[in-house]
């Protein structure tokens, strides 16, 4: 995600209103002051998104609420990830960004600090009750503002081969300590079999695990950013997984490779720490094991805890270039809270909705076909989603993620010090923030 030096402030929602300045632009001046929806003519909006089938979902709006409101939305299909963020910022620099954009949660701070997305708290604030607190927080960035409406989420959970756990006499781990003991027990009973692997080729997995442990990788105070990637919570997670890799209790190979697929499909690996979207991946990676897996809550750091991390997810934001902020916000709220829209998103786009009202109905009233043996799959998933921990993203997530892949990838391969890899990640992230002109506190 590219960072420019044009920055905007956040405002914290605390008892005493404290400005969290990321630049000199006044918050009140941010965003386009549209008509207040006092326009006499119809409104045409453009939406940049990568979600499959979004045009079919938008058709529901254009033929229904949109027709009544005289608000038409046109979908422009885009690439996802950093590619889209770069395109949005380039368009915004020219004052030509679309009215609406799909944005991953970790990309929002970059878009906000570049004054590319508008505060729509006044237009969509009442939608808050539709989402779990930890999910809604990802679009407020811990402030009184609302920079997007949550669309889909990836609450993390534990997947395991139910038949092989029974074969090896293993119990589903409720804590990470039990998880480690389960890995060791399996190694003793079946030396050629691994409970799971530590993979460094998808940074979101480790970020979600750190989030569950209570990590706050980026926080803003006054006019400065504080980077906490090397905080105690993250150190605990790094040392835990590094220790298991070093002793050989788990594998150290990356995910999403032919070798990983084969290990899952043949029972050489019998568990996977993943997210709610895992059934889709397993369908392709391990087709021969359909109906043999089960899902359970993520192991906890203590028996008294009940919290999960988040791996993936995105939102719908209104840009500051839009001349129709209220109309765009109205569509964003409908898209991500209306029952019919959410069911269409699930059917056409294959997403797991952020809105709680859609997580156990319609497409989610029955389990995924791959998990037909677990009738309560989505009921359990919805309960887990409610426990999503708050996140803390910053304006250079891309740098942290790239360093993670490099430093942790080498540490996993060499079975070397994960704590040192975490420090490298911290140092590179701080150095990049300073290079980009952000003030960084110790």
PDB file of C-alpha atoms in Angstrom, residues 44-248:
ATOM      1  CA  UNK A  44     -25.427   7.985 -10.624  1.00  0.00           C
ATOM      2  CA  UNK A  45     -22.712   6.306  -8.550  1.00  0.00           C
ATOM      3  CA  UNK A  46     -19.678   4.229  -9.497  1.00  0.00           C
ATOM      4  CA  UNK A  47     -18.462   1.365  -7.286  1.00  0.00           C
ATOM      5  CA  UNK A  48     -15.019  -0.251  -7.546  1.00  0.00           C
ATOM      6  CA  UNK A  49     -15.071  -3.815  -6.219  1.00  0.00           C
ATOM      7  CA  UNK A  50     -13.467  -7.216  -6.766  1.00  0.00           C
ATOM      8  CA  UNK A  51     -16.284  -9.354  -5.293  1.00  0.00           C
ATOM      9  CA  UNK A  52     -17.533 -11.922  -7.848  1.00  0.00           C
ATOM     10  CA  UNK A  53     -21.120 -11.421  -8.966  1.00  0.00           C
ATOM     11  CA  UNK A  54     -21.394  -7.940  -7.455  1.00  0.00           C
ATOM     12  CA  UNK A  55     -23.144  -6.694 -10.597  1.00  0.00           C
ATOM     13  CA  UNK A  56     -26.011  -9.097  -9.882  1.00  0.00           C
ATOM     14  CA  UNK A  57     -26.266  -7.870  -6.304  1.00  0.00           C
ATOM     15  CA  UNK A  58     -26.265  -4.238  -7.426  1.00  0.00           C
ATOM     16  CA  UNK A  59     -29.055  -5.040  -9.892  1.00  0.00           C
ATOM     17  CA  UNK A  60     -31.274  -5.734  -6.871  1.00  0.00           C
ATOM     18  CA  UNK A  61     -30.577  -2.203  -5.680  1.00  0.00           C
ATOM     19  CA  UNK A  62     -31.064  -0.558  -9.055  1.00  0.00           C
ATOM     20  CA  UNK A  63     -34.381  -2.300  -9.635  1.00  0.00           C
ATOM     21  CA  UNK A  64     -35.627  -1.861  -6.062  1.00  0.00           C
ATOM     22  CA  UNK A  65     -34.525   0.708  -3.455  1.00  0.00           C
ATOM     23  CA  UNK A  66     -32.305   2.510  -5.938  1.00  0.00           C
ATOM     24  CA  UNK A  67     -35.138   3.008  -8.386  1.00  0.00           C
ATOM     25  CA  UNK A  68     -37.290   4.457  -5.628  1.00  0.00           C
ATOM     26  CA  UNK A  69     -34.478   6.684  -4.363  1.00  0.00           C
ATOM     27  CA  UNK A  70     -33.398   7.600  -7.931  1.00  0.00           C
ATOM     28  CA  UNK A  71     -29.876   6.381  -7.130  1.00  0.00           C
ATOM     29  CA  UNK A  72     -28.234   4.160  -9.745  1.00  0.00           C
ATOM     30  CA  UNK A  73     -25.007   2.278  -9.036  1.00  0.00           C
ATOM     31  CA  UNK A  74     -22.615   1.015 -11.705  1.00  0.00           C
ATOM     32  CA  UNK A  75     -20.065  -1.678 -10.828  1.00  0.00           C
ATOM     33  CA  UNK A  76     -16.526  -1.426 -12.161  1.00  0.00           C
ATOM     34  CA  UNK A  77     -14.660  -4.692 -11.521  1.00  0.00           C
ATOM     35  CA  UNK A  78     -11.154  -4.274 -10.071  1.00  0.00           C
ATOM     36  CA  UNK A  79      -8.192  -6.252  -8.842  1.00  0.00           C
ATOM     37  CA  UNK A  80      -7.915  -6.615  -5.068  1.00  0.00           C
ATOM     38  CA  UNK A  81      -5.193  -5.965  -2.490  1.00  0.00           C
ATOM     39  CA  UNK A  82      -2.425  -3.420  -2.917  1.00  0.00           C
ATOM     40  CA  UNK A  83      -3.203  -3.067  -6.622  1.00  0.00           C
ATOM     41  CA  UNK A  84      -6.608  -1.578  -5.884  1.00  0.00           C
ATOM     42  CA  UNK A  85      -5.292   0.650  -3.088  1.00  0.00           C
ATOM     43  CA  UNK A  86      -2.697   2.086  -5.458  1.00  0.00           C
ATOM     44  CA  UNK A  87      -5.345   2.676  -8.125  1.00  0.00           C
ATOM     45  CA  UNK A  88      -7.669   4.402  -5.651  1.00  0.00           C
ATOM     46  CA  UNK A  89      -4.932   6.726  -4.400  1.00  0.00           C
ATOM     47  CA  UNK A  90      -3.804   7.527  -7.943  1.00  0.00           C
ATOM     48  CA  UNK A  91      -7.369   8.371  -8.954  1.00  0.00           C
ATOM     49  CA  UNK A  92      -7.877  10.407  -5.782  1.00  0.00           C
ATOM     50  CA  UNK A  93      -4.745  12.434  -6.443  1.00  0.00           C
ATOM     51  CA  UNK A  94      -6.356  13.479  -9.724  1.00  0.00           C
ATOM     52  CA  UNK A  95      -9.693  14.082  -7.990  1.00  0.00           C
ATOM     53  CA  UNK A  96     -11.282  11.277  -9.972  1.00  0.00           C
ATOM     54  CA  UNK A  97     -11.817   8.455  -7.503  1.00  0.00           C
ATOM     55  CA  UNK A  98     -15.151   6.592  -7.819  1.00  0.00           C
ATOM     56  CA  UNK A  99     -17.995   7.218  -5.384  1.00  0.00           C
ATOM     57  CA  UNK A 100     -17.579   3.883  -3.599  1.00  0.00           C
ATOM     58  CA  UNK A 101     -14.718   1.449  -3.118  1.00  0.00           C
ATOM     59  CA  UNK A 102     -14.319  -1.973  -1.585  1.00  0.00           C
ATOM     60  CA  UNK A 103     -11.500  -1.817   0.966  1.00  0.00           C
ATOM     61  CA  UNK A 104      -9.873  -4.492   3.064  1.00  0.00           C
ATOM     62  CA  UNK A 105      -9.868  -3.541   6.739  1.00  0.00           C
ATOM     63  CA  UNK A 106      -6.094  -3.280   6.914  1.00  0.00           C
ATOM     64  CA  UNK A 107      -6.136  -0.861   3.943  1.00  0.00           C
ATOM     65  CA  UNK A 108      -8.470   1.666   5.568  1.00  0.00           C
ATOM     66  CA  UNK A 109      -5.773   3.528   7.571  1.00  0.00           C
ATOM     67  CA  UNK A 110      -3.830   4.108   4.345  1.00  0.00           C
ATOM     68  CA  UNK A 111      -6.922   5.446   2.585  1.00  0.00           C
ATOM     69  CA  UNK A 112      -7.880   7.585   5.582  1.00  0.00           C
ATOM     70  CA  UNK A 113      -4.414   9.067   6.065  1.00  0.00           C
ATOM     71  CA  UNK A 114      -4.423  10.033   2.383  1.00  0.00           C
ATOM     72  CA  UNK A 115      -7.840  11.713   2.765  1.00  0.00           C
ATOM     73  CA  UNK A 116      -9.272   9.305   0.189  1.00  0.00           C
ATOM     74  CA  UNK A 117     -12.318   8.040   2.106  1.00  0.00           C
ATOM     75  CA  UNK A 118     -14.996  10.066   3.855  1.00  0.00           C
ATOM     76  CA  UNK A 119     -16.329   9.941   7.391  1.00  0.00           C
ATOM     77  CA  UNK A 120     -19.893   8.658   6.970  1.00  0.00           C
ATOM     78  CA  UNK A 121     -20.774   8.401  10.660  1.00  0.00           C
ATOM     79  CA  UNK A 122     -23.689  10.794  10.178  1.00  0.00           C
ATOM     80  CA  UNK A 123     -25.122   8.670   7.403  1.00  0.00           C
ATOM     81  CA  UNK A 124     -24.554   5.072   8.587  1.00  0.00           C
ATOM     82  CA  UNK A 125     -23.936   5.329  12.328  1.00  0.00           C
ATOM     83  CA  UNK A 126     -27.187   3.573  13.178  1.00  0.00           C
ATOM     84  CA  UNK A 127     -25.947   0.452  11.377  1.00  0.00           C
ATOM     85  CA  UNK A 128     -23.530  -0.266  14.229  1.00  0.00           C
ATOM     86  CA  UNK A 129     -25.966  -2.642  15.952  1.00  0.00           C
ATOM     87  CA  UNK A 130     -25.853  -4.978  12.947  1.00  0.00           C
ATOM     88  CA  UNK A 131     -22.219  -5.895  13.622  1.00  0.00           C
ATOM     89  CA  UNK A 132     -20.098  -7.360  16.395  1.00  0.00           C
ATOM     90  CA  UNK A 133     -18.186  -4.647  18.255  1.00  0.00           C
ATOM     91  CA  UNK A 134     -14.796  -5.961  17.181  1.00  0.00           C
ATOM     92  CA  UNK A 135     -15.915  -5.944  13.541  1.00  0.00           C
ATOM     93  CA  UNK A 136     -17.419  -2.442  13.619  1.00  0.00           C
ATOM     94  CA  UNK A 137     -14.250  -1.135  15.256  1.00  0.00           C
ATOM     95  CA  UNK A 138     -12.266  -2.075  12.158  1.00  0.00           C
ATOM     96  CA  UNK A 139     -14.094   0.628  10.196  1.00  0.00           C
ATOM     97  CA  UNK A 140     -13.861   3.321  12.877  1.00  0.00           C
ATOM     98  CA  UNK A 141     -10.141   2.867  13.604  1.00  0.00           C
ATOM     99  CA  UNK A 142     -10.922   3.512  17.257  1.00  0.00           C
ATOM    100  CA  UNK A 143     -12.351   6.975  16.593  1.00  0.00           C
ATOM    101  CA  UNK A 144     -15.767   8.630  16.539  1.00  0.00           C
ATOM    102  CA  UNK A 145     -15.685   8.543  12.747  1.00  0.00           C
ATOM    103  CA  UNK A 146     -16.982   5.737  10.514  1.00  0.00           C
ATOM    104  CA  UNK A 147     -14.904   5.269   7.389  1.00  0.00           C
ATOM    105  CA  UNK A 148     -16.755   2.318   5.858  1.00  0.00           C
ATOM    106  CA  UNK A 149     -19.503  -0.233   6.410  1.00  0.00           C
ATOM    107  CA  UNK A 150     -18.266  -3.791   7.143  1.00  0.00           C
ATOM    108  CA  UNK A 151     -19.012  -6.228   4.336  1.00  0.00           C
ATOM    109  CA  UNK A 152     -17.407  -9.595   4.981  1.00  0.00           C
ATOM    110  CA  UNK A 153     -15.277 -11.011   7.767  1.00  0.00           C
ATOM    111  CA  UNK A 154     -12.954 -13.923   8.458  1.00  0.00           C
ATOM    112  CA  UNK A 155     -13.301 -14.987  12.099  1.00  0.00           C
ATOM    113  CA  UNK A 156     -10.628 -17.576  12.873  1.00  0.00           C
ATOM    114  CA  UNK A 157     -11.300 -21.109  14.025  1.00  0.00           C
ATOM    115  CA  UNK A 158      -9.731 -24.543  14.309  1.00  0.00           C
ATOM    116  CA  UNK A 159     -10.272 -27.229  11.669  1.00  0.00           C
ATOM    117  CA  UNK A 160      -9.369 -30.859  12.257  1.00  0.00           C
ATOM    118  CA  UNK A 161      -9.805 -34.320  10.765  1.00  0.00           C
ATOM    119  CA  UNK A 162     -12.467 -35.745  13.029  1.00  0.00           C
ATOM    120  CA  UNK A 163     -11.798 -39.332  11.950  1.00  0.00           C
ATOM    121  CA  UNK A 164      -8.030 -39.122  12.476  1.00  0.00           C
ATOM    122  CA  UNK A 165      -8.342 -37.387  15.851  1.00  0.00           C
ATOM    123  CA  UNK A 166     -10.442 -40.385  16.885  1.00  0.00           C
ATOM    124  CA  UNK A 167      -7.961 -42.841  15.369  1.00  0.00           C
ATOM    125  CA  UNK A 168      -5.024 -41.331  17.265  1.00  0.00           C
ATOM    126  CA  UNK A 169      -6.963 -40.784  20.485  1.00  0.00           C
ATOM    127  CA  UNK A 170      -6.641 -36.981  20.360  1.00  0.00           C
ATOM    128  CA  UNK A 171      -8.940 -34.412  21.975  1.00  0.00           C
ATOM    129  CA  UNK A 172      -9.782 -31.079  20.375  1.00  0.00           C
ATOM    130  CA  UNK A 173      -7.496 -28.533  22.099  1.00  0.00           C
ATOM    131  CA  UNK A 174      -9.272 -25.798  24.043  1.00  0.00           C
ATOM    132  CA  UNK A 175      -6.053 -23.914  24.852  1.00  0.00           C
ATOM    133  CA  UNK A 176      -2.799 -23.298  23.001  1.00  0.00           C
ATOM    134  CA  UNK A 177      -0.975 -25.311  25.642  1.00  0.00           C
ATOM    135  CA  UNK A 178      -3.249 -28.249  24.828  1.00  0.00           C
ATOM    136  CA  UNK A 179      -2.653 -27.572  21.130  1.00  0.00           C
ATOM    137  CA  UNK A 180       1.109 -27.948  21.641  1.00  0.00           C
ATOM    138  CA  UNK A 181       0.651 -31.146  23.642  1.00  0.00           C
ATOM    139  CA  UNK A 182      -1.668 -32.526  20.952  1.00  0.00           C
ATOM    140  CA  UNK A 183       1.018 -31.865  18.319  1.00  0.00           C
ATOM    141  CA  UNK A 184       3.641 -33.644  20.431  1.00  0.00           C
ATOM    142  CA  UNK A 185       1.366 -36.590  21.214  1.00  0.00           C
ATOM    143  CA  UNK A 186       0.571 -37.066  17.532  1.00  0.00           C
ATOM    144  CA  UNK A 187       4.291 -37.038  16.662  1.00  0.00           C
ATOM    145  CA  UNK A 188       4.925 -39.818  19.154  1.00  0.00           C
ATOM    146  CA  UNK A 189       2.056 -41.937  17.834  1.00  0.00           C
ATOM    147  CA  UNK A 190       2.611 -41.208  14.138  1.00  0.00           C
ATOM    148  CA  UNK A 191       6.077 -39.729  13.464  1.00  0.00           C
ATOM    149  CA  UNK A 192       5.342 -39.138   9.781  1.00  0.00           C
ATOM    150  CA  UNK A 193       2.181 -37.162  10.552  1.00  0.00           C
ATOM    151  CA  UNK A 194       1.926 -33.504  11.575  1.00  0.00           C
ATOM    152  CA  UNK A 195      -0.870 -31.768  13.422  1.00  0.00           C
ATOM    153  CA  UNK A 196      -0.382 -28.710  11.178  1.00  0.00           C
ATOM    154  CA  UNK A 197       2.256 -26.430   9.688  1.00  0.00           C
ATOM    155  CA  UNK A 198       3.521 -22.934  10.403  1.00  0.00           C
ATOM    156  CA  UNK A 199       3.272 -20.983   7.172  1.00  0.00           C
ATOM    157  CA  UNK A 200       4.803 -17.588   6.440  1.00  0.00           C
ATOM    158  CA  UNK A 201       3.312 -17.076   2.982  1.00  0.00           C
ATOM    159  CA  UNK A 202       0.099 -15.456   4.228  1.00  0.00           C
ATOM    160  CA  UNK A 203       0.763 -12.675   6.731  1.00  0.00           C
ATOM    161  CA  UNK A 204      -2.893 -12.439   7.681  1.00  0.00           C
ATOM    162  CA  UNK A 205      -2.728 -15.721   9.588  1.00  0.00           C
ATOM    163  CA  UNK A 206      -0.047 -14.543  12.011  1.00  0.00           C
ATOM    164  CA  UNK A 207      -1.685 -11.097  12.287  1.00  0.00           C
ATOM    165  CA  UNK A 208      -4.961 -12.748  13.304  1.00  0.00           C
ATOM    166  CA  UNK A 209      -3.245 -14.952  15.875  1.00  0.00           C
ATOM    167  CA  UNK A 210      -1.497 -11.908  17.359  1.00  0.00           C
ATOM    168  CA  UNK A 211      -4.821 -10.053  17.375  1.00  0.00           C
ATOM    169  CA  UNK A 212      -6.399 -12.900  19.352  1.00  0.00           C
ATOM    170  CA  UNK A 213      -3.552 -12.688  21.875  1.00  0.00           C
ATOM    171  CA  UNK A 214      -4.258  -8.976  22.416  1.00  0.00           C
ATOM    172  CA  UNK A 215      -1.650  -7.404  20.138  1.00  0.00           C
ATOM    173  CA  UNK A 216      -2.068  -3.794  19.008  1.00  0.00           C
ATOM    174  CA  UNK A 217       0.340  -3.424  16.126  1.00  0.00           C
ATOM    175  CA  UNK A 218      -0.427   0.234  15.386  1.00  0.00           C
ATOM    176  CA  UNK A 219      -1.879   2.868  17.695  1.00  0.00           C
ATOM    177  CA  UNK A 220      -2.050   6.644  17.353  1.00  0.00           C
ATOM    178  CA  UNK A 221      -1.406   9.084  20.193  1.00  0.00           C
ATOM    179  CA  UNK A 222      -1.354  12.822  19.764  1.00  0.00           C
ATOM    180  CA  UNK A 223       0.349  13.426  16.445  1.00  0.00           C
ATOM    181  CA  UNK A 224       2.381  10.235  16.529  1.00  0.00           C
ATOM    182  CA  UNK A 225       2.048   6.592  15.573  1.00  0.00           C
ATOM    183  CA  UNK A 226       3.263   3.874  17.893  1.00  0.00           C
ATOM    184  CA  UNK A 227       4.206   0.525  16.404  1.00  0.00           C
ATOM    185  CA  UNK A 228       3.688  -2.443  18.718  1.00  0.00           C
ATOM    186  CA  UNK A 229       4.445  -5.356  16.422  1.00  0.00           C
ATOM    187  CA  UNK A 230       7.107  -6.513  18.875  1.00  0.00           C
ATOM    188  CA  UNK A 231       4.776  -6.245  21.865  1.00  0.00           C
ATOM    189  CA  UNK A 232       4.424  -8.923  24.538  1.00  0.00           C
ATOM    190  CA  UNK A 233       1.347 -10.494  22.937  1.00  0.00           C
ATOM    191  CA  UNK A 234       3.028 -10.875  19.555  1.00  0.00           C
ATOM    192  CA  UNK A 235       6.226 -12.166  21.185  1.00  0.00           C
ATOM    193  CA  UNK A 236       4.154 -14.833  22.927  1.00  0.00           C
ATOM    194  CA  UNK A 237       2.635 -15.946  19.645  1.00  0.00           C
ATOM    195  CA  UNK A 238       5.969 -15.904  17.805  1.00  0.00           C
ATOM    196  CA  UNK A 239       7.779 -17.851  20.503  1.00  0.00           C
ATOM    197  CA  UNK A 240       4.962 -20.403  20.735  1.00  0.00           C
ATOM    198  CA  UNK A 241       4.969 -21.245  17.033  1.00  0.00           C
ATOM    199  CA  UNK A 242       8.738 -20.902  16.723  1.00  0.00           C
ATOM    200  CA  UNK A 243       9.200 -23.358  19.560  1.00  0.00           C
ATOM    201  CA  UNK A 244       6.927 -25.938  17.935  1.00  0.00           C
ATOM    202  CA  UNK A 245       8.753 -25.595  14.627  1.00  0.00           C
ATOM    203  CA  UNK A 246      12.183 -25.806  16.256  1.00  0.00           C
ATOM    204  CA  UNK A 247      11.377 -29.005  18.152  1.00  0.00           C
ATOM    205  CA  UNK A 248       9.759 -30.556  15.100  1.00  0.00           C
TER     206      UNK A 248
END
